[in-house]
XYZ file of C-alpha atoms in Angstrom:
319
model
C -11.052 -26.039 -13.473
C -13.998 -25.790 -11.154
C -15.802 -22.151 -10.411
C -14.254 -22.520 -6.678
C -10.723 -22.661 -8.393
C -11.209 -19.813 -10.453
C -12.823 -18.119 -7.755
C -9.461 -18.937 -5.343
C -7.366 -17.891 -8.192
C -8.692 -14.532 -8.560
C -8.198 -13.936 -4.924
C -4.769 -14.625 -5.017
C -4.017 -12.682 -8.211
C -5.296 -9.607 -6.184
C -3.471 -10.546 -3.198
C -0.009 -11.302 -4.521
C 0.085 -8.184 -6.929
C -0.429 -6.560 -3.151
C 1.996 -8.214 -1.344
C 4.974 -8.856 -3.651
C 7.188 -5.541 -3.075
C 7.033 -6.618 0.315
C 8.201 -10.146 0.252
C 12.211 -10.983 1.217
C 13.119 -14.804 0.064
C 16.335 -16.437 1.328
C 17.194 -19.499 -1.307
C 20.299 -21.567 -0.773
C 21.402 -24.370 -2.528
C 22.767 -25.121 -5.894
C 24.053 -22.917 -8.802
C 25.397 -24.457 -12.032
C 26.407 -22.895 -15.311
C 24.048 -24.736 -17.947
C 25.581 -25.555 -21.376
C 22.431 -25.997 -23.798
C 22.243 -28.153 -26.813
C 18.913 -28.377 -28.924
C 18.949 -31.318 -30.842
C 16.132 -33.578 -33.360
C 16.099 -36.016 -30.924
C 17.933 -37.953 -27.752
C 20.663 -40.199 -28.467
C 19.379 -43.623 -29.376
C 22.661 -45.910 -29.254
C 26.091 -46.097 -28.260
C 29.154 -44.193 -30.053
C 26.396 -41.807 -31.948
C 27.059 -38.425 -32.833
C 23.814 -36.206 -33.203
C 24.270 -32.221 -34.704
C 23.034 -29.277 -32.593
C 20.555 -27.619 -34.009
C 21.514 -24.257 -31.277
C 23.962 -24.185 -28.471
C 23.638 -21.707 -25.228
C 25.364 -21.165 -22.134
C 23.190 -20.018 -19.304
C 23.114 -19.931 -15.063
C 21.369 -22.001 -13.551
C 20.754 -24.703 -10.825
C 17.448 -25.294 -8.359
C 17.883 -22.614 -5.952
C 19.881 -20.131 -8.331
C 16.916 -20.297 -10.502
C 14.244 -20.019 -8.261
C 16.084 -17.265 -6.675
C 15.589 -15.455 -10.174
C 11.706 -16.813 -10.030
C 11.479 -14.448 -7.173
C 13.262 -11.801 -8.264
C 11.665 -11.677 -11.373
C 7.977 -11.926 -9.304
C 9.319 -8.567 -7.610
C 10.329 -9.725 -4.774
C 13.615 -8.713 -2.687
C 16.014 -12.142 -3.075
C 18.991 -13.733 -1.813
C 21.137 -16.437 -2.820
C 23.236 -18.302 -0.346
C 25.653 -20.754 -1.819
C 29.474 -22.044 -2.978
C 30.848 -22.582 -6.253
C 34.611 -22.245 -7.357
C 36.669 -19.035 -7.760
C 36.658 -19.711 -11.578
C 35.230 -18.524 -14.991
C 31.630 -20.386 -14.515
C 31.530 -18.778 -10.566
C 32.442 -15.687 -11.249
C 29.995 -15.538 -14.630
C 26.944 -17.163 -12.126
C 27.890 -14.484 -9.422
C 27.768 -11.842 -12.146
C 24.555 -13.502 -13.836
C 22.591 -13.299 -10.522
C 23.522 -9.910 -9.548
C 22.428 -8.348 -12.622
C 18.665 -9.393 -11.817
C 19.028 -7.756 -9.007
C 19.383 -10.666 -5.956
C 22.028 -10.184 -3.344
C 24.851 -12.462 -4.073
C 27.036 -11.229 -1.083
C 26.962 -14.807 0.435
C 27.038 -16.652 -2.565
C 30.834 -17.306 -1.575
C 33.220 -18.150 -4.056
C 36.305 -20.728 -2.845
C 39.814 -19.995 -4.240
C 40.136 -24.127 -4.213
C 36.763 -24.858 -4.927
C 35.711 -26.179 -8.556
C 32.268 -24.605 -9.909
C 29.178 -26.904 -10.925
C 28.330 -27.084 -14.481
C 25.684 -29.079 -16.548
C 25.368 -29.969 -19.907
C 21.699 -30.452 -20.994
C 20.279 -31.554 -24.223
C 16.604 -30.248 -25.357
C 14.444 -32.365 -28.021
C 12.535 -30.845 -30.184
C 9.610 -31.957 -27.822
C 10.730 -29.697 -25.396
C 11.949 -32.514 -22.951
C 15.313 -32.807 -21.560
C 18.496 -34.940 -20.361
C 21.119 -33.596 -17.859
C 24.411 -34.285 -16.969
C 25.801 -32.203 -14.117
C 28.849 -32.151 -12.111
C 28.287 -30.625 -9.210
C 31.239 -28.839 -7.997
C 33.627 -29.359 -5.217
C 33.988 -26.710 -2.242
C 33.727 -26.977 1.555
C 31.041 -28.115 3.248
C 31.009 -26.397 6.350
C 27.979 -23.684 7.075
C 29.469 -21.411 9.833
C 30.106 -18.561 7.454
C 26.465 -18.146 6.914
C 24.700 -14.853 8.571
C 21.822 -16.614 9.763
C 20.776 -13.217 11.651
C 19.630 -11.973 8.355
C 17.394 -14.716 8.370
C 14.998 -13.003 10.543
C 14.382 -10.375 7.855
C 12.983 -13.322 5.557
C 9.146 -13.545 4.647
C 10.200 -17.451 3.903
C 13.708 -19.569 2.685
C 14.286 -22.070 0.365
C 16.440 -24.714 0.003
C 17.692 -27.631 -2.318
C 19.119 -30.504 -1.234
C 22.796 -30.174 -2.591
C 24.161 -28.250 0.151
C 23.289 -30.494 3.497
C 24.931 -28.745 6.063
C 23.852 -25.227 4.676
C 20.208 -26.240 4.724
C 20.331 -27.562 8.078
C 21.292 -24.444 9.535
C 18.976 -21.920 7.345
C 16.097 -24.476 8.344
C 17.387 -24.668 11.767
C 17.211 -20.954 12.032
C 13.887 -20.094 10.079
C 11.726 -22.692 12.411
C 13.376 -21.217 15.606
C 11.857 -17.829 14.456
C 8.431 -18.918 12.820
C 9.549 -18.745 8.912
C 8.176 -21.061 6.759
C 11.131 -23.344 4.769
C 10.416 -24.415 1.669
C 12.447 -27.748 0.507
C 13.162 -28.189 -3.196
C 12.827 -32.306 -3.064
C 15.023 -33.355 -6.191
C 17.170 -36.637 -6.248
C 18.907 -37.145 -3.533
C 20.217 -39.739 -1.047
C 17.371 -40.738 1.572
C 19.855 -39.781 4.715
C 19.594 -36.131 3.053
C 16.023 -36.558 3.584
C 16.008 -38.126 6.968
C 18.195 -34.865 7.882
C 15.865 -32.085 5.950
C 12.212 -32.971 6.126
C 12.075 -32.527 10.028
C 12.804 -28.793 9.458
C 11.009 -28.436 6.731
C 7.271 -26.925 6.519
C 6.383 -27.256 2.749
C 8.504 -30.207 1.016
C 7.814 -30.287 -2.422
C 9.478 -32.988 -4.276
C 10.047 -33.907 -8.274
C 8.197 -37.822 -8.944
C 11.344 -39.115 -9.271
C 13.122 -37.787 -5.892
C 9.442 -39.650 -4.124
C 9.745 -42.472 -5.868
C 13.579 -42.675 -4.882
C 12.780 -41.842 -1.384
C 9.381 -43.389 -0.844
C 9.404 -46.767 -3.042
C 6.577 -44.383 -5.351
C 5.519 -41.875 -6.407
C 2.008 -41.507 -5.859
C -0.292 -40.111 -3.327
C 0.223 -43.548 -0.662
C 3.950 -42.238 -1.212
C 2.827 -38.854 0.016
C 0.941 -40.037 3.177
C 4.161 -42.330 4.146
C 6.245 -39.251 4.990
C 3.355 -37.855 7.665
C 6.045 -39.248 10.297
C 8.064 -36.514 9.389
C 5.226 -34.012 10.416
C 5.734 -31.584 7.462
C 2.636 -28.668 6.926
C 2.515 -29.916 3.291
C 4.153 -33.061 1.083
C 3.459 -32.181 -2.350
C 4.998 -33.881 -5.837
C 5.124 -32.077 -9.211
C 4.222 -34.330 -11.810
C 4.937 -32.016 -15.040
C 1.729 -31.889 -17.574
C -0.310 -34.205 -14.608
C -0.407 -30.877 -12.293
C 0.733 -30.913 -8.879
C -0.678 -33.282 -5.812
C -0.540 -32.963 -2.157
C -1.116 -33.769 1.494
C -2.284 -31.152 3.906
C -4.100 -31.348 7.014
C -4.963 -35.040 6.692
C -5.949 -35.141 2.561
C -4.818 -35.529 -0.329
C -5.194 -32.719 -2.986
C -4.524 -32.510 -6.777
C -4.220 -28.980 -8.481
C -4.310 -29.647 -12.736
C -1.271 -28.044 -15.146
C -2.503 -25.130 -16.918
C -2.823 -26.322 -20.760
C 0.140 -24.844 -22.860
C 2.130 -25.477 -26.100
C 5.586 -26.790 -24.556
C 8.624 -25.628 -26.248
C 11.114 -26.410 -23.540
C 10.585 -27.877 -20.104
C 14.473 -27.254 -18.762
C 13.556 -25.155 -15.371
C 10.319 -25.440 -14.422
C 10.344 -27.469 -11.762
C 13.048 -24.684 -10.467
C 10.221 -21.984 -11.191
C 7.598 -24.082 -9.622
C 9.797 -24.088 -6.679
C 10.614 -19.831 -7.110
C 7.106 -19.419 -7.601
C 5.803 -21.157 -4.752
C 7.833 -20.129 -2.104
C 7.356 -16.377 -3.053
C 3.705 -16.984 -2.820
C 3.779 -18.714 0.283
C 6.299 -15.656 1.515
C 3.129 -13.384 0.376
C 1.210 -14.807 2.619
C -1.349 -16.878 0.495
C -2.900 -20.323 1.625
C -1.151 -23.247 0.083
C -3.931 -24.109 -2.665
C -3.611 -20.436 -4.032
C 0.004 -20.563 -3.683
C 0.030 -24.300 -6.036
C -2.116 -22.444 -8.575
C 0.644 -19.363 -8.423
C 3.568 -21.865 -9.035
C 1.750 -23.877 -11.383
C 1.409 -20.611 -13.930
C 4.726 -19.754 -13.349
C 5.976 -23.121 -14.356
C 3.496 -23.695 -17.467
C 4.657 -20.141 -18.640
C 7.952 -20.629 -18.411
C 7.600 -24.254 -20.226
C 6.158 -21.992 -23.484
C 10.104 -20.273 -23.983
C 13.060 -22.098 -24.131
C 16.026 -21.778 -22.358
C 16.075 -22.441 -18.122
C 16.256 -18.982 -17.007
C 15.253 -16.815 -20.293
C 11.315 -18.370 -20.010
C 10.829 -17.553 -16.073
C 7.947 -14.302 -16.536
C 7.380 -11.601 -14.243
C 4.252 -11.526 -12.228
C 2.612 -9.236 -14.391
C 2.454 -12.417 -17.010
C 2.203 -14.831 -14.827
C -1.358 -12.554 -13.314
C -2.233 -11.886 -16.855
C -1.820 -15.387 -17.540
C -4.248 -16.995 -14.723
C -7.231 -14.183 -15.665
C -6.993 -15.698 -18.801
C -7.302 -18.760 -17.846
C -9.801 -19.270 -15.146
């Protein structure tokens, strides 16, 4: 890290620890009930059986969990989404109230069927998902979008199309930055999204899907859509992006992984609460990127996301 990093960093310790009662977060998207299995290794074959070494059921999904990023960061949260009238809904519902975010229109559909994933975790830390995503109405004309005016900044994944459309639509009409949560998806979801969308911040593998690559050419080729900031998280690599014409690169924070399920999701949490605080967009990348490399030390999706105390604690220490 160079002194002008450290320098940067220190400013924005000081000025989200100043900021962070004050900032209100909309997220929307996706919430899933994750099924964990820890296991010696992946599967290397067909018809294999492999033993779990530990098994946990936990809430999560992009937005749900940075929605718990944010609320763990002390901000004031709310989580817009669907998922069935069901066990896993009504547990994810329950989940997300209890640290303290405002679940009132995270609706739950009598007909609807609630997402769930099952994810395996090596003892490397690295992961494999399988996720069903759910099945409920698409429409978005339940949504209270004149609460979005209260919002310091909104967040959205990609799994809800029509949803994000309007909370974009809304948040740019009043000057609120949108934050997009760039994970695999199809590149019409993109076409519709990144036109309302001021920071996009996308996983390598939803670039390369969308842009032929993922590196920083990929980044420049999505100017058209005239976004403040492309960026793409590239795990241990650090983060890169393109902002007023160039093409950045922020390093990960050096840490002993023990799970990596998540982090992307508190990258995401992270960020958008900073940018919410007010910070410029290279202290915000160096806010997320603690938040992410902390939670990446504890296993589990949602049990590793710290508070900001840690995550401030963290970045003195490492300046």
């Amino acid at each position: 890290m160079t002194a002008r990093e450290g320098t940067e960093d220190r400013e924005a310790i000081a000025d989200i620890a100043s900021s962070a009662e004050r900032v209100r977060i909309v997220c929307l998207g996706l919430s899933a009930l994750d099924q964990v299995w820890r296991v010696d290794r992946f599967f290397g074959g067909q018809s294999e059986k492999i033993r779990s070494l530990d098994y946990s059921t936990l809430g999560g999904g992009m937005a749900a969990n940075a929605a718990v990023t944010g609320a763990r960061l002390g901000g004031s949260i709310a989580f817009w989404g669907r998922a069935g009238d069901d066990a896993a809904g009504r547990e994810m519902r329950s989940a997300l109230a209890a640290e303290g975010i405002d679940v009132a229109n995270f609706r739950l559909f009598q007909d609807g069927r609630s997402s769930v994933s099952g994810i395996i975790v090596d003892r490397s830390g690295e992961r494999q998902i399988v996720n069903f995503r759910g099945a409920f109405p698409e429409a978005a004309d339940w949504l209270p979008l004149n609460e979005v005016a209260q919002a310091s900044a909104v967040l959205a994944d990609p799994r809800w199309v029509e949803g994000a459309v309007a909370l974009f639509g809304k948040a740019r009409a009043l000057g609120i930055p949108t934050v997009l949560d760039g994970d695999v998806a199809d590149a019409e979801v993109f076409e519709r999204l990144l036109p309302l969308t001021d920071h996009a911040v996308f996983s390598e593998p939803a670039l390369a899907s969308f842009a032929g690559s993922a590196d920083g050419a990929a980044l420049t080729k999505l100017v058209r859509f005239n976004c403040r900031v492309i960026a793409v998280t590239r795990g241990s690599e650090g983060v890169s992006w393109y902002e007023n014409g160039r093409l950045q690169r922020r390093a990960a924070y050096p840490v002993s992984v023990v799970d990596t399920t998540g982090a992307g999701d508190v990258f995401h949490g992270a960020y958008v609460f900073a940018i919410g605080a007010g910070l410029e967009v290279q202290d915000a990348m160096a806010f997320a990127a603690a938040a992410a490399a902390l939670k990446c030390t504890h296993s589990g999706g949602r049990a590793g996301i710290p508070s900001i105390n840690d995550c401030l604690a963290f970045m003195r220490t490492h300046q």
